[in-house]
Amino acid sequence: MTTPHMTIARTVRGLRIIATPWKRGGLRVGVVPTMGALHEGHLSLVRAARAMCDRVIVTIFVNPKQFDDASDLAAYPRTEDADAALLREAGVDVLYVPDAAEMYPPGFATTISVRGVSEGLCGGARPGHFDGVATVVCKLLMQTLADHAFFGEKDFQQVHVVRRMVTDLNLPVDIVTCPTRREEDGLAMSSRNRRLSADARARARALPQVLQRCAGRITAGEAPAAAMEQARADLLAAGFDAVDYLELRAASDLAPLTQSPTAPARLLAAAWLDSVRLIDGVDVAPAG
Ligand code: AMP
């Protein structure tokens, strides 16, 4: 069996030398932006990109601008060699791994700030986070010249921020979202799961379970506030240290919901377990 060829590019110039002829040749280019420490969730995005595009670029960049906490940035797992092996096997054409100096050269002065959908939830808990996300995603889209960009629903608010930015700035790219991939016990796959101790990992499964149960109660007609208060208590009882947020939002535009939903909604949460912050979200079907 031959190993598929994958080029590793570390500069915008190197990347453009490869991508520009693709674009001139009319090939459809897909990009999957990631921060590395890849798992099956990332690979599901790669497969979706392979199915829709002629060429696939995966980016790995641990973006300092989207971390509000220096110790979280320092502790973020970095596994480039293993990631490259997985991506080569998955049939990726280019792995783009810029460093911080390439992405933000001296004098860099532009920030993209998306109002509305970036407020509250992770935007409330992590000040500046979505400015960092929007700025780097815009740059990655421009650097790769992608026609399609693939994002996971696991980061539900991020998808809304990216879609809003692409619409507002008329970026010529189609945003594709993919469902959350989960471990066997239901925990959403995440690079941060690697930082959980065995004991914390066992407790982490409560997050999707509690969210599913709460979503079921809301769909069954229980008042959202009461169901969510119970869910917060359940998370703490299951061993979570703190709940950053647990909220019901409209799936279409993230508008906060206080009444039983009459259109598709999403229950979103972020909670801390042994200094690791986990996020998850589940669909909530309209009541009745
Ligand atoms: P990250 O490397 O965590 O920044 O994630 C890169 C992309 O992979 C984002 O679009 C995430 O939403 C997506 N992603 C992360 N975890 C999952 C998962 N469990 N299932 C599907 N997509 C995911």
XYZ file of C-alpha atoms in Angstrom, residues 12-274:
263
model
C 1.382 31.807 3.578
C 3.694 31.985 0.586
C 4.320 28.226 0.589
C 0.611 27.547 0.924
C -0.324 29.917 -1.908
C 2.216 28.319 -4.265
C 0.179 25.134 -3.894
C -3.369 26.520 -3.673
C -3.260 29.177 -6.403
C -2.872 26.670 -9.288
C -5.711 24.597 -7.802
C -7.964 27.644 -7.892
C -6.876 28.578 -11.427
C -7.610 24.994 -12.485
C -11.148 25.264 -11.145
C -10.639 22.723 -8.346
C -12.847 22.982 -5.267
C -10.734 23.579 -2.179
C -11.881 22.642 1.334
C -10.318 23.734 4.611
C -10.670 22.250 8.085
C -9.306 24.692 10.680
C -8.088 23.008 13.890
C -5.832 23.538 16.878
C -4.356 20.032 16.520
C -4.278 17.166 19.039
C -6.548 15.550 16.521
C -9.263 13.013 17.287
C -12.130 11.347 15.485
C -14.219 14.541 15.644
C -11.635 16.376 13.546
C -11.322 13.401 11.196
C -15.079 13.418 10.605
C -14.696 16.999 9.322
C -11.837 15.865 7.081
C -14.025 13.100 5.625
C -16.831 15.587 4.966
C -14.313 17.853 3.220
C -12.964 14.988 1.142
C -16.501 14.111 0.039
C -17.278 17.672 -1.116
C -13.943 18.983 -2.381
C -11.212 18.167 -4.888
C -8.438 19.252 -2.538
C -8.374 19.387 1.264
C -6.235 21.598 3.489
C -6.160 21.047 7.260
C -4.758 23.849 9.370
C -3.210 23.446 12.810
C -2.692 26.658 14.722
C -3.022 27.057 18.482
C -4.186 30.639 18.235
C -2.866 32.723 21.152
C -5.443 35.455 20.459
C -8.368 33.215 21.387
C -7.011 32.157 24.777
C -7.924 34.442 27.651
C -5.876 32.328 30.051
C -2.091 31.927 29.586
C -1.942 28.648 31.528
C -4.680 27.133 29.329
C -2.663 28.149 26.237
C 0.525 26.661 27.701
C -1.242 23.417 28.654
C -2.979 22.977 25.301
C -1.813 19.606 23.873
C 0.554 19.765 20.886
C 1.057 16.536 18.939
C 2.070 17.609 15.432
C 3.809 14.406 14.322
C 0.913 12.162 15.330
C -1.540 14.641 13.776
C 0.381 14.662 10.499
C 0.352 10.852 10.374
C -3.429 10.752 10.899
C -4.020 13.399 8.232
C -1.732 11.712 5.721
C -3.682 8.498 6.225
C -6.975 10.398 5.848
C -5.934 11.627 2.392
C -5.362 15.292 3.205
C -3.452 17.189 0.494
C -1.863 19.951 2.570
C -1.265 20.378 6.284
C -0.793 24.076 6.977
C 1.006 24.800 10.271
C 1.914 28.477 10.557
C 3.632 29.713 13.692
C 2.500 32.776 15.637
C 5.056 35.049 13.899
C 3.736 34.003 10.478
C 0.131 34.584 11.498
C 0.709 37.807 13.439
C 3.854 39.512 12.086
C 5.200 42.616 13.834
C 2.804 45.510 13.392
C -0.278 43.302 13.073
C -3.180 45.571 14.068
C -6.500 44.188 12.812
C -9.187 42.565 14.947
C -12.473 41.215 13.655
C -15.186 41.570 16.241
C -18.616 40.064 15.630
C -21.279 41.566 17.864
C -24.489 39.793 18.931
C -23.874 36.080 18.512
C -20.451 36.292 20.172
C -21.905 37.798 23.354
C -22.709 35.589 26.359
C -22.061 31.825 26.607
C -18.345 31.218 25.815
C -17.998 34.893 24.819
C -19.165 35.938 28.286
C -16.983 33.436 30.121
C -13.868 34.043 27.976
C -13.462 37.764 27.190
C -11.930 38.379 23.751
C -12.204 34.718 22.771
C -14.434 35.212 19.734
C -12.485 38.245 18.498
C -9.508 35.891 18.378
C -11.536 33.179 16.666
C -13.076 35.508 14.052
C -9.733 37.148 13.276
C -7.849 33.891 12.806
C -10.637 32.144 10.889
C -10.903 35.099 8.502
C -7.145 34.956 7.951
C -7.157 31.182 7.430
C -9.977 31.496 4.882
C -8.068 34.190 2.999
C -4.749 32.353 3.237
C -6.095 29.009 1.988
C -8.451 30.461 -0.682
C -10.949 27.784 0.360
C -14.364 27.386 -1.297
C -15.756 25.347 1.605
C -14.798 25.463 5.292
C -15.799 22.770 7.773
C -16.691 23.323 11.432
C -18.079 21.119 14.209
C -21.431 21.724 15.895
C -19.667 20.939 19.157
C -18.551 24.586 19.091
C -22.072 25.764 18.339
C -21.552 29.442 19.148
C -18.345 29.475 17.099
C -20.305 28.300 14.037
C -22.714 31.215 14.491
C -19.855 33.693 14.852
C -18.121 32.372 11.731
C -21.334 32.346 9.668
C -22.151 35.916 10.734
C -18.653 37.101 9.809
C -18.732 35.349 6.416
C -22.112 36.920 5.629
C -21.185 40.395 6.877
C -17.817 40.507 5.078
C -19.075 38.782 1.882
C -16.324 36.193 2.168
C -16.591 33.863 -0.853
C -16.737 30.638 1.151
C -19.434 28.140 2.044
C -19.544 27.133 5.721
C -20.378 23.459 6.345
C -21.213 22.177 9.833
C -20.822 18.589 11.029
C -22.439 16.845 14.029
C -20.610 16.291 17.319
C -18.688 13.014 17.510
C -18.858 11.361 20.930
C -17.010 8.724 22.935
C -18.898 5.512 23.714
C -20.196 6.906 27.000
C -21.484 10.050 25.288
C -18.718 12.525 26.181
C -18.081 14.875 23.245
C -14.641 14.230 21.796
C -12.273 17.092 22.582
C -8.532 17.691 22.609
C -9.000 18.848 26.205
C -10.268 15.402 27.279
C -6.610 14.287 27.254
C -6.009 16.516 30.252
C -8.595 14.734 32.419
C -7.370 12.290 35.072
C -8.936 8.799 34.886
C -11.208 9.719 37.764
C -12.321 13.023 36.191
C -12.787 11.301 32.838
C -15.243 8.892 34.493
C -17.215 11.817 35.943
C -17.180 13.777 32.680
C -19.830 11.571 31.110
C -22.392 13.312 33.326
C -22.225 16.409 31.095
C -23.961 14.949 28.006
C -26.253 12.832 30.199
C -27.461 15.817 32.213
C -27.921 17.925 29.070
C -29.930 15.182 27.339
C -32.120 14.708 30.381
C -32.722 18.439 30.698
C -33.518 18.739 26.972
C -36.037 15.912 27.308
C -37.770 17.632 30.229
C -38.014 20.926 28.341
C -39.450 19.187 25.275
C -41.920 17.399 27.587
C -43.201 20.829 28.675
C -41.321 21.553 31.913
C -40.448 25.233 32.423
C -36.898 25.744 31.053
C -35.715 27.675 34.144
C -36.666 24.852 36.518
C -35.234 22.140 34.276
C -31.962 24.073 33.891
C -31.658 24.763 37.619
C -31.985 21.026 38.235
C -29.384 20.326 35.529
C -26.861 22.686 37.168
C -27.417 20.945 40.499
C -27.046 17.539 38.808
C -23.691 18.552 37.292
C -22.340 19.706 40.645
C -23.660 16.536 42.312
C -21.918 14.465 39.611
C -18.565 15.988 40.568
C -18.197 19.053 38.344
C -16.480 21.886 40.203
C -18.349 24.793 38.604
C -20.773 25.547 35.792
C -19.775 28.548 33.619
C -23.155 28.578 31.912
C -26.091 26.346 31.081
C -28.507 28.079 28.741
C -31.299 27.496 26.260
C -30.843 29.347 22.970
C -32.659 29.445 19.624
C -30.767 27.176 17.203
C -31.221 29.628 14.320
C -29.723 32.788 15.859
C -28.722 31.978 19.452
C -31.427 34.249 20.900
C -31.874 33.471 24.635
C -35.079 31.531 25.381
C -36.925 31.639 28.668
C -40.127 29.928 27.543
C -40.622 26.432 26.117
C -39.204 26.556 22.584
C -41.584 26.703 19.631
C -38.772 26.195 17.086
C -35.553 24.114 17.212
C -33.393 25.147 20.151
C -30.039 24.191 21.631
C -29.117 23.632 25.251
C -25.508 24.766 25.731
C -23.190 24.361 28.687
C -19.614 24.846 29.835
C -18.436 23.312 33.095
C -15.180 22.768 34.960
C -13.780 19.451 36.055
C -10.320 19.316 37.694
